[in-house]
């Protein structure tokens, strides 16, 4: 089997899915191109900010992509390329894209409300409280994991004390990106330039940012970068969407789509052979294919976090309901393609039936960097650009999830209709205070390290998907829309993720007898794992009662 064949199959499958299944969902549920969306009706210059289809697509794609489509498929390749490839396509088309689009659709139809408030409307107050608490705990894991990834990526020094030029250059590019994005946001907000002009200005600005960053690397260590990343998260959470998030995502999409295009073109030109076995076994390295495969590949197949982006931020920027298919369904399919490209690249670089040594980022970066050199780029420049693309994946996720975590905290304490809010509640739900509370606890988790957090994060992420799909099935049924296409995905994801969490809890508990149990690492994870499982069961039971009642 060669890589070009797999990528070709994926592209044809995803195009057919968008044209046939995606449009069928739109026709089945109905949209109104003439309706005023929440972004238009409730525009406040802070969270509700109407934007063009490409701008919202850029935000959605950048925010949902993260590091998952690169790391997940490469790690899952240990089971062989076929299981990972099949799950990417089946999960992406029938699970992930459906979830993302439905969450966006439900939110736009309900004044841009987040999933928690949608659950309150269609399921009840108890369901809302439980879901929002689950979401907030989940965002702590996401922030902690991705902050540690970024700090390690930006580290300007190697283990032996030498300079890590690609990491330092990627860090410099990222910092320049922040200020350039704010300037671009002011330009987009105050100018009357058309979409083509904005596109051209954005493309030129990206090239200048890359050049300036590569010429002026920043040499800080990982701990110092951790402080910088959390400071950035705070700023991104409280600034208006139009000033930082939207323009940053707009600019970042040039890098991310360029990275996908570079990888895809490189595969087309090189047509590499897949050197990994089609199927390795049902158990590899003491890891069972079920449920590990389905939580290892999250982004690219289905990820609960995506629903928080769809209903938390993107729904508040949609200018026309007809844009929802491109933003909700289309962005997920592009992410699936990135997952397939990552899988093909990793399996092409395999030798003796095993993956190359190094982290998934290193495997992916070295291979795609090699492809870029075919276009005449110097090797060190190509490496810096790929490192920046990888860090952009993480940064565009971490700033969105901090904002979502802050909003989940606020909505958890928000009074229902007719209730009064006391002084203390007003204080802890202030934008600044709620952001600080969220980031402080995430920082405590971050100290455990990315490797310790990722397994729990993966299981919690997929469990969130099961909860969201179940809640959306209730929304569709209550509003008189067909929801049968969600039943298999929601049931499958609940069984998969509860199984994975049970395994995680068992592994943590076994450390108690071996003297390797560390409370700030293992104890905190154990508490969160048990809390997530408990909350999930309660949320699902509330939803199922509603479904059965209806």
Coordinates of C-alpha atoms in Angstrom, one line a residue:
X1 CA 0.0 0.0 0.0
X2 CA 1.3 3.5 -0.8
X3 CA 0.5 6.8 0.9
X4 CA -0.9 8.5 -2.2
X5 CA -3.7 5.8 -2.4
X6 CA -4.7 6.3 1.2
X7 CA -4.8 10.1 0.9
X8 CA -6.8 9.9 -2.3
X9 CA -9.4 7.6 -0.7
X10 CA -9.7 10.0 2.2
X11 CA -10.1 13.1 0.0
X12 CA -12.8 11.5 -2.1
X13 CA -14.6 10.1 1.0
X14 CA -14.6 13.5 2.7
X15 CA -15.8 15.4 -0.3
X16 CA -18.7 13.0 -0.8
X17 CA -19.5 13.2 2.9
X18 CA -19.7 17.0 2.8
X19 CA -21.8 17.1 -0.4
X20 CA -24.1 14.2 0.4
X21 CA -24.4 13.6 4.2
X22 CA -23.7 17.2 5.4
X23 CA -26.2 18.7 3.0
X24 CA -28.7 16.0 3.9
X25 CA -28.4 17.0 7.6
X26 CA -29.1 20.7 6.6
X27 CA -32.1 19.6 4.5
X28 CA -33.4 17.3 7.3
X29 CA -33.2 19.9 10.1
X30 CA -33.7 23.1 8.1
X31 CA -31.9 26.5 8.1
X32 CA -33.2 30.0 7.4
X33 CA -30.7 32.2 5.4
X34 CA -33.0 35.2 6.0
X35 CA -33.0 34.8 9.8
X36 CA -31.0 37.2 12.0
X37 CA -28.4 35.1 13.8
X38 CA -27.5 35.7 17.5
X39 CA -24.2 37.4 16.4
X40 CA -26.3 40.0 14.6
X41 CA -29.2 40.4 17.0
X42 CA -27.1 40.3 20.2
X43 CA -23.9 42.0 19.0
X44 CA -22.0 43.3 22.0
X45 CA -18.4 43.8 20.7
X46 CA -17.1 41.3 23.2
X47 CA -18.4 37.7 22.6
X48 CA -21.2 38.3 20.1
X49 CA -19.3 39.6 17.0
X50 CA -20.6 38.8 13.5
X51 CA -17.9 37.8 11.0
X52 CA -17.5 36.5 7.5
X53 CA -17.8 32.7 6.7
X54 CA -14.0 32.4 6.2
X55 CA -13.2 34.2 9.4
X56 CA -15.5 32.0 11.5
X57 CA -14.2 28.9 9.6
X58 CA -10.7 30.0 10.5
X59 CA -11.6 30.4 14.1
X60 CA -13.4 27.0 14.2
X61 CA -10.7 25.1 12.4
X62 CA -7.8 26.6 14.4
X63 CA -9.6 26.2 17.7
X64 CA -10.6 22.5 17.2
X65 CA -7.5 21.3 15.5
X66 CA -5.0 21.6 18.4
X67 CA -2.2 19.0 18.6
X68 CA -4.6 16.0 18.4
X69 CA -4.7 15.3 14.6
X70 CA -0.9 15.0 14.7
X71 CA -0.4 13.1 17.9
X72 CA -3.4 10.8 18.0
X73 CA -3.1 9.0 14.6
X74 CA 0.7 8.7 15.0
X75 CA 0.4 7.1 18.4
X76 CA -2.5 4.9 17.3
X77 CA -0.4 3.6 14.3
X78 CA 1.1 1.1 16.8
X79 CA -2.0 -1.0 16.1
X80 CA -1.4 -0.9 12.4
X81 CA -2.4 1.7 9.8
X82 CA -5.8 0.1 8.9
X83 CA -7.6 0.5 12.3
X84 CA -6.4 4.1 12.6
X85 CA -7.4 4.9 9.0
X86 CA -10.9 3.4 9.3
X87 CA -11.6 5.2 12.6
X88 CA -10.5 8.5 11.2
X89 CA -12.9 8.3 8.2
X90 CA -15.8 6.7 10.0
X91 CA -15.4 8.8 13.1
X92 CA -14.8 12.0 11.2
X93 CA -17.8 11.6 8.9
X94 CA -20.5 10.1 11.1
X95 CA -19.4 11.0 14.6
X96 CA -17.2 14.2 14.8
X97 CA -18.5 16.3 12.0
X98 CA -22.1 15.5 13.0
X99 CA -21.4 16.5 16.6
X100 CA -19.7 19.7 15.7
X101 CA -22.4 20.8 13.2
X102 CA -25.3 19.8 15.5
X103 CA -23.7 21.7 18.5
X104 CA -23.3 24.8 16.3
X105 CA -26.8 24.4 14.9
X106 CA -28.4 24.0 18.3
X107 CA -26.5 27.0 19.7
X108 CA -27.4 29.3 16.8
X109 CA -31.0 28.3 17.1
X110 CA -30.9 29.2 20.8
X111 CA -29.4 32.7 20.9
X112 CA -25.8 31.5 20.8
X113 CA -26.1 29.7 24.1
X114 CA -23.4 27.3 25.2
X115 CA -24.1 23.5 25.6
X116 CA -24.7 24.0 29.4
X117 CA -27.5 26.5 28.9
X118 CA -29.0 24.5 26.0
X119 CA -29.1 21.5 28.4
X120 CA -30.9 23.6 31.0
X121 CA -33.5 24.6 28.5
X122 CA -34.3 21.1 27.1
X123 CA -33.3 18.9 30.0
X124 CA -33.4 20.9 33.2
X125 CA -31.4 22.9 35.8
X126 CA -29.8 19.8 37.4
X127 CA -28.5 18.7 34.0
X128 CA -27.1 22.1 33.3
X129 CA -25.2 22.3 36.6
X130 CA -23.7 18.8 36.2
X131 CA -22.7 19.4 32.6
X132 CA -21.1 22.8 33.3
X133 CA -19.1 21.3 36.2
X134 CA -17.9 18.5 33.9
X135 CA -16.9 21.0 31.2
X136 CA -15.0 23.2 33.7
X137 CA -13.0 20.2 35.0
X138 CA -12.3 19.1 31.5
X139 CA -11.0 22.6 30.5
X140 CA -8.5 22.4 33.4
X141 CA -7.0 19.2 31.8
X142 CA -6.9 20.8 28.3
X143 CA -5.2 23.9 29.5
X144 CA -2.7 22.0 31.6
X145 CA -1.8 19.5 28.8
X146 CA -1.4 22.1 26.1
X147 CA 0.5 24.6 28.2
X148 CA 3.1 21.9 29.0
X149 CA 3.3 21.0 25.3
X150 CA 3.9 24.7 24.4
X151 CA 6.4 25.2 27.1
X152 CA 8.4 22.2 25.9
X153 CA 8.1 23.3 22.2
X154 CA 9.3 26.8 22.9
X155 CA 12.1 25.7 25.2
X156 CA 15.2 27.5 23.8
X157 CA 17.7 25.0 25.4
X158 CA 18.4 21.3 24.8
X159 CA 18.9 18.8 27.7
X160 CA 22.7 19.3 27.5
X161 CA 22.4 23.1 27.7
X162 CA 22.8 23.9 24.1
X163 CA 20.6 26.2 22.1
X164 CA 17.4 24.8 20.5
X165 CA 17.2 27.2 17.5
X166 CA 13.9 25.8 16.0
X167 CA 12.1 26.0 19.3
X168 CA 13.4 29.5 20.1
X169 CA 12.4 30.7 16.6
X170 CA 8.9 29.2 16.9
X171 CA 8.5 30.9 20.2
X172 CA 9.6 34.3 18.7
X173 CA 7.2 33.8 15.8
X174 CA 4.4 33.0 18.2
X175 CA 4.9 36.1 20.3
X176 CA 5.1 38.4 17.3
X177 CA 2.0 36.7 16.1
X178 CA 0.0 37.8 19.1
X179 CA 0.8 41.5 18.6
X180 CA 0.4 41.3 14.8
X181 CA -3.0 39.6 15.3
X182 CA -4.2 42.5 17.5
X183 CA -3.0 45.0 14.8
X184 CA -4.8 43.0 12.1
X185 CA -7.9 42.9 14.3
X186 CA -8.0 46.7 14.5
X187 CA -7.5 46.8 10.7
X188 CA -10.4 44.4 10.1
X189 CA -12.6 46.2 12.6
X190 CA -12.0 49.7 11.4
X191 CA -11.3 49.4 7.7
X192 CA -13.9 48.9 4.9
X193 CA -11.6 46.6 3.0
X194 CA -13.2 43.7 1.2
X195 CA -12.6 40.0 1.9
X196 CA -10.0 39.7 -0.9
X197 CA -8.0 42.6 0.4
X198 CA -8.1 41.2 4.0
X199 CA -6.9 37.9 2.6
X200 CA -4.0 39.4 0.8
X201 CA -3.0 41.6 3.7
X202 CA -3.2 38.6 6.0
X203 CA -1.0 36.4 3.7
X204 CA 1.7 39.1 3.5
X205 CA 1.6 39.6 7.3
X206 CA 2.1 35.9 7.9
X207 CA 5.2 35.9 5.7
X208 CA 6.6 39.0 7.5
X209 CA 5.9 37.4 10.9
X210 CA 7.7 34.2 9.9
X211 CA 10.8 36.2 8.6
X212 CA 11.0 38.4 11.7
X213 CA 10.6 35.4 14.1
X214 CA 13.3 33.3 12.4
X215 CA 15.7 36.2 12.5
X216 CA 15.2 36.9 16.2
X217 CA 14.8 33.7 18.2
X218 CA 13.8 34.0 21.9
X219 CA 15.8 31.9 24.3
X220 CA 13.8 31.2 27.5
X221 CA 13.6 27.9 29.3
X222 CA 10.5 25.7 29.7
X223 CA 9.5 27.1 33.1
X224 CA 9.7 30.7 31.9
X225 CA 7.6 29.9 28.9
X226 CA 5.0 28.2 31.1
X227 CA 4.5 31.6 32.8
X228 CA 4.3 33.4 29.5
X229 CA 1.8 30.9 28.1
X230 CA -0.5 31.2 31.2
X231 CA -0.3 35.0 30.9
X232 CA -1.3 34.9 27.3
X233 CA -4.2 32.6 28.2
X234 CA -5.4 35.2 30.7
X235 CA -5.2 38.1 28.2
X236 CA -6.9 36.0 25.4
X237 CA -9.8 35.1 27.8
X238 CA -10.7 38.7 28.7
X239 CA -10.0 40.6 25.5
X240 CA -12.9 41.0 23.0
X241 CA -13.1 38.3 20.3
X242 CA -12.5 40.7 17.5
X243 CA -9.3 42.1 18.9
X244 CA -7.3 38.9 19.4
X245 CA -9.0 35.6 18.9
X246 CA -10.7 36.1 15.5
X247 CA -7.7 37.9 13.8
X248 CA -5.2 35.4 15.3
X249 CA -7.2 32.4 14.0
X250 CA -7.6 34.1 10.6
X251 CA -3.8 34.5 10.3
X252 CA -3.1 31.0 11.7
X253 CA -5.2 29.3 9.1
X254 CA -2.7 30.2 6.4
X255 CA 0.0 28.3 8.4
X256 CA -2.2 25.3 9.1
X257 CA -3.7 24.9 5.7
X258 CA -0.2 25.4 4.2
X259 CA 1.1 22.6 6.5
X260 CA -1.7 20.3 5.3
X261 CA -1.1 21.2 1.7
X262 CA 2.6 20.8 2.0
X263 CA 2.2 17.3 3.5
X264 CA -0.4 16.3 0.9
X265 CA 1.7 17.6 -2.0
X266 CA 4.8 16.0 -0.6
X267 CA 2.9 12.6 -0.4
X268 CA 1.7 13.1 -4.0
X269 CA 5.2 13.8 -5.3
X270 CA 7.1 11.3 -3.2
X271 CA 4.3 8.7 -3.2
X272 CA 5.9 7.0 -0.1
X273 CA 5.3 3.3 0.7
X274 CA 3.5 2.5 3.9
X275 CA 6.0 0.6 5.9
X276 CA 3.9 -0.2 8.9
X277 CA 1.8 -3.5 9.0
X278 CA -1.8 -3.2 8.1
X279 CA -2.8 -4.7 11.4
X280 CA -0.4 -5.4 14.3
X281 CA -2.7 -7.0 16.9
X282 CA -5.6 -6.6 19.3
X283 CA -3.2 -5.8 22.2
X284 CA 0.0 -3.8 21.7
X285 CA 2.4 -2.8 24.5
X286 CA -0.2 -4.0 27.0
X287 CA -2.7 -1.6 25.5
X288 CA -6.0 -3.2 24.2
X289 CA -7.2 -1.8 20.8
X290 CA -10.6 -1.4 22.4
X291 CA -11.0 1.1 23.9
X292 CA -7.5 2.7 23.5
X293 CA -7.7 3.3 19.8
X294 CA -10.9 5.4 20.1
X295 CA -9.6 7.7 22.8
X296 CA -6.1 8.0 21.3
X297 CA -7.5 9.3 18.1
X298 CA -9.9 12.1 19.2
X299 CA -9.3 15.1 17.1
X300 CA -9.6 13.9 13.5
X301 CA -12.4 11.5 14.4
X302 CA -14.5 12.9 17.2
X303 CA -13.7 15.2 20.1
X304 CA -16.0 16.5 22.8
X305 CA -14.0 19.7 23.0
X306 CA -15.1 20.7 19.5
X307 CA -18.7 21.1 20.7
X308 CA -17.6 23.6 23.3
X309 CA -16.0 25.7 20.5
X310 CA -19.0 25.3 18.2
X311 CA -21.5 26.4 20.9
X312 CA -19.2 28.6 23.0
X313 CA -17.6 30.9 20.5
X314 CA -18.3 30.1 16.8
X315 CA -22.1 30.3 17.2
X316 CA -21.7 33.9 18.4
X317 CA -19.9 34.9 15.2
X318 CA -22.0 33.2 12.5
X319 CA -23.5 36.0 10.3
X320 CA -25.8 33.7 8.2
X321 CA -27.3 30.3 9.0
X322 CA -26.1 29.0 5.7
X323 CA -22.5 29.3 6.9
X324 CA -23.1 26.6 9.5
X325 CA -22.4 23.7 7.3
X326 CA -19.0 25.0 6.2
X327 CA -18.0 26.0 9.7
X328 CA -19.4 23.0 11.7
X329 CA -19.2 20.1 9.3
X330 CA -16.5 21.3 6.9
X331 CA -13.9 22.3 9.4
X332 CA -14.1 18.9 11.0
X333 CA -13.6 17.1 7.7
X334 CA -10.4 19.2 7.0
X335 CA -9.2 18.2 10.4
X336 CA -9.8 14.5 9.5
X337 CA -7.7 15.0 6.4
X338 CA -4.8 16.3 8.6
X339 CA -5.2 13.2 10.7
X340 CA -4.9 11.0 7.6
X341 CA -1.9 12.9 6.3
X342 CA -0.2 12.6 9.8
X343 CA -0.9 8.8 9.8
X344 CA 0.5 8.3 6.3
X345 CA 3.6 10.4 7.1
X346 CA 4.4 8.4 10.3
X347 CA 3.8 5.0 8.7
X348 CA 5.9 6.0 5.7
X349 CA 8.8 6.8 8.0
X350 CA 8.5 3.4 9.8
X351 CA 11.3 0.8 9.7
X352 CA 11.3 -2.9 10.6
X353 CA 7.5 -2.7 11.2
X354 CA 7.9 0.0 13.9
X355 CA 7.5 3.8 14.1
X356 CA 10.5 6.1 14.2
X357 CA 11.8 7.1 17.6
X358 CA 10.9 10.5 18.9
X359 CA 7.7 12.4 19.8
X360 CA 4.8 12.5 17.3
X361 CA 5.6 16.2 16.7
X362 CA 9.3 15.3 15.9
X363 CA 8.2 12.5 13.5
X364 CA 5.7 14.7 11.7
X365 CA 7.9 17.8 11.7
X366 CA 11.0 16.1 10.3
X367 CA 9.0 14.4 7.5
X368 CA 7.0 17.5 6.5
X369 CA 10.1 19.7 6.8
X370 CA 11.7 17.3 4.4
X371 CA 8.8 17.7 2.0
X372 CA 9.2 21.5 2.2
X373 CA 12.8 21.4 1.2
X374 CA 11.6 19.9 -2.2
X375 CA 10.2 23.4 -2.9
X376 CA 13.6 25.1 -2.3
X377 CA 13.3 26.1 1.3
X378 CA 16.5 25.7 3.4
X379 CA 16.2 22.8 5.9
X380 CA 16.5 25.0 9.0
X381 CA 13.8 27.4 7.7
X382 CA 11.5 24.5 6.9
X383 CA 12.0 23.1 10.4
X384 CA 11.2 26.4 12.1
X385 CA 8.1 26.9 10.0
X386 CA 6.8 23.4 10.9
X387 CA 7.6 24.0 14.6
X388 CA 5.6 27.2 14.4
X389 CA 2.7 25.3 12.7
X390 CA 2.7 22.7 15.5
X391 CA 2.8 25.4 18.2
X392 CA 0.0 27.3 16.4
X393 CA -2.1 24.2 16.7
X394 CA -1.7 24.2 20.5
X395 CA -2.0 28.0 21.0
X396 CA -5.2 28.4 19.0
X397 CA -6.7 25.7 21.2
X398 CA -5.4 26.8 24.6
X399 CA -6.7 30.4 24.2
X400 CA -10.1 29.2 23.1
X401 CA -10.4 26.6 25.9
X402 CA -9.4 29.2 28.6
X403 CA -12.2 31.4 27.4
X404 CA -14.6 28.4 27.4
X405 CA -13.4 27.4 30.9
X406 CA -14.1 30.9 32.2
X407 CA -17.5 31.0 30.6
X408 CA -18.4 27.5 32.0
X409 CA -17.4 28.7 35.5
X410 CA -19.6 31.8 35.1
X411 CA -22.5 29.9 33.7
X412 CA -22.4 27.3 36.6
X413 CA -23.0 30.1 39.1
X414 CA -25.3 32.1 36.9
X415 CA -28.8 32.5 38.5
X416 CA -31.8 31.0 36.8
X417 CA -34.8 33.2 35.9
X418 CA -36.1 35.0 39.0
X419 CA -33.1 34.3 41.2
X420 CA -30.8 36.9 42.8
X421 CA -27.0 36.8 42.6
X422 CA -25.2 37.7 45.8
X423 CA -22.0 39.8 46.2
X424 CA -19.6 36.8 46.6
X425 CA -21.0 35.1 43.5
X426 CA -20.7 38.3 41.5
X427 CA -17.1 38.5 42.6
X428 CA -16.0 35.0 41.6
X429 CA -17.9 35.2 38.3
X430 CA -16.2 38.4 37.3
X431 CA -14.3 37.9 34.0
X432 CA -10.9 38.5 35.5
X433 CA -11.5 36.6 38.8
X434 CA -13.1 33.5 37.1
X435 CA -10.2 33.4 34.6
X436 CA -7.6 33.5 37.4
X437 CA -9.4 30.7 39.3
X438 CA -9.5 28.6 36.2
X439 CA -5.9 29.2 35.3
X440 CA -4.6 28.7 38.8
X441 CA -6.0 25.2 39.1
X442 CA -4.9 24.4 35.6
X443 CA -1.3 25.5 36.5
X444 CA -1.3 23.1 39.4
X445 CA -2.2 20.2 37.1
X446 CA 0.3 21.4 34.5
X447 CA 3.1 20.7 37.0
X448 CA 2.4 17.0 36.7
X449 CA 3.6 17.2 33.1
X450 CA 1.9 16.5 29.7
X451 CA 2.6 12.8 29.7
X452 CA 0.8 12.3 33.0
X453 CA -2.2 14.3 32.0
X454 CA -2.8 13.1 28.4
X455 CA -4.4 9.7 29.1
X456 CA -7.0 11.2 31.5
X457 CA -7.5 14.2 29.1
X458 CA -8.1 11.8 26.2
X459 CA -10.7 9.8 28.1
X460 CA -12.5 12.9 29.5
X461 CA -12.5 14.5 26.0
X462 CA -14.3 11.5 24.4
X463 CA -16.7 11.2 27.4
X464 CA -17.6 14.8 26.9
X465 CA -18.5 13.9 23.3
X466 CA -20.8 11.1 24.5
X467 CA -22.6 13.6 26.8
X468 CA -22.9 16.3 24.1
X469 CA -24.3 13.8 21.6
X470 CA -26.8 12.6 24.1
X471 CA -27.9 16.1 25.0
X472 CA -28.2 17.1 21.3
X473 CA -30.4 14.0 20.7
X474 CA -32.7 15.4 23.3
X475 CA -32.7 18.9 21.6
X476 CA -33.5 17.4 18.2
X477 CA -36.4 15.3 19.7
X478 CA -37.9 18.1 21.8
X479 CA -37.8 20.5 18.8
X480 CA -39.5 17.9 16.5
X481 CA -36.4 17.1 14.4
X482 CA -35.1 13.7 13.5
X483 CA -32.2 12.6 15.8
X484 CA -31.7 8.9 15.1
X485 CA -28.3 9.6 13.4
X486 CA -26.9 10.5 16.8
X487 CA -28.0 7.3 18.7
X488 CA -25.2 5.0 17.6
X489 CA -22.4 7.6 18.1
X490 CA -23.6 8.6 21.5
X491 CA -24.0 5.1 22.8
X492 CA -20.7 3.9 21.4
X493 CA -18.7 6.8 22.8
X494 CA -20.2 6.4 26.2
X495 CA -19.2 2.7 26.4
X496 CA -15.7 3.4 25.0
X497 CA -14.9 6.2 27.3
X498 CA -16.3 4.8 30.5
X499 CA -14.2 1.6 29.8
X500 CA -11.1 3.8 29.3
X501 CA -11.7 5.7 32.5
X502 CA -12.2 2.5 34.5
X503 CA -8.8 1.4 33.2
X504 CA -7.2 4.7 34.1
X505 CA -8.6 4.6 37.6
X506 CA -7.4 1.0 38.1
X507 CA -3.9 2.0 36.9
X508 CA -3.7 4.9 39.3
X509 CA -5.0 2.8 42.3
X510 CA -2.4 0.1 41.6
X511 CA 0.3 2.7 42.3
X512 CA -0.8 2.9 45.9
X513 CA 0.6 -0.5 46.7
X514 CA 3.9 0.0 44.8
X515 CA 4.9 3.1 46.7
X516 CA 4.9 5.2 43.5
X517 CA 1.7 7.2 44.3
X518 CA 2.2 10.9 44.4
X519 CA -0.8 12.9 45.5
X520 CA -0.2 16.1 43.6
X521 CA 0.1 14.0 40.4
X522 CA -1.8 10.7 40.8
X523 CA -4.2 11.8 43.6
X524 CA -5.4 14.9 41.8
X525 CA -5.9 12.9 38.6
X526 CA -7.8 10.2 40.6
X527 CA -10.1 12.7 42.1
X528 CA -10.9 14.3 38.7
X529 CA -11.3 10.9 37.0
X530 CA -13.9 9.7 39.6
X531 CA -15.6 13.1 39.5
X532 CA -15.9 13.0 35.7
X533 CA -17.3 9.4 35.7
X534 CA -19.9 10.3 38.4
X535 CA -20.9 13.5 36.6
X536 CA -21.2 11.7 33.3
X537 CA -23.5 9.0 34.7
X538 CA -25.7 11.7 36.2
X539 CA -25.9 13.8 33.0
X540 CA -26.6 10.8 30.8
X541 CA -29.3 9.5 33.2
X542 CA -31.0 12.9 33.0
X543 CA -30.9 12.9 29.3
X544 CA -32.1 9.4 28.8
X545 CA -35.1 10.1 31.1
X546 CA -36.0 13.0 28.9
X547 CA -35.6 10.9 25.7
X548 CA -37.7 8.1 27.2
X549 CA -40.3 10.5 28.4
X550 CA -40.7 12.1 25.0

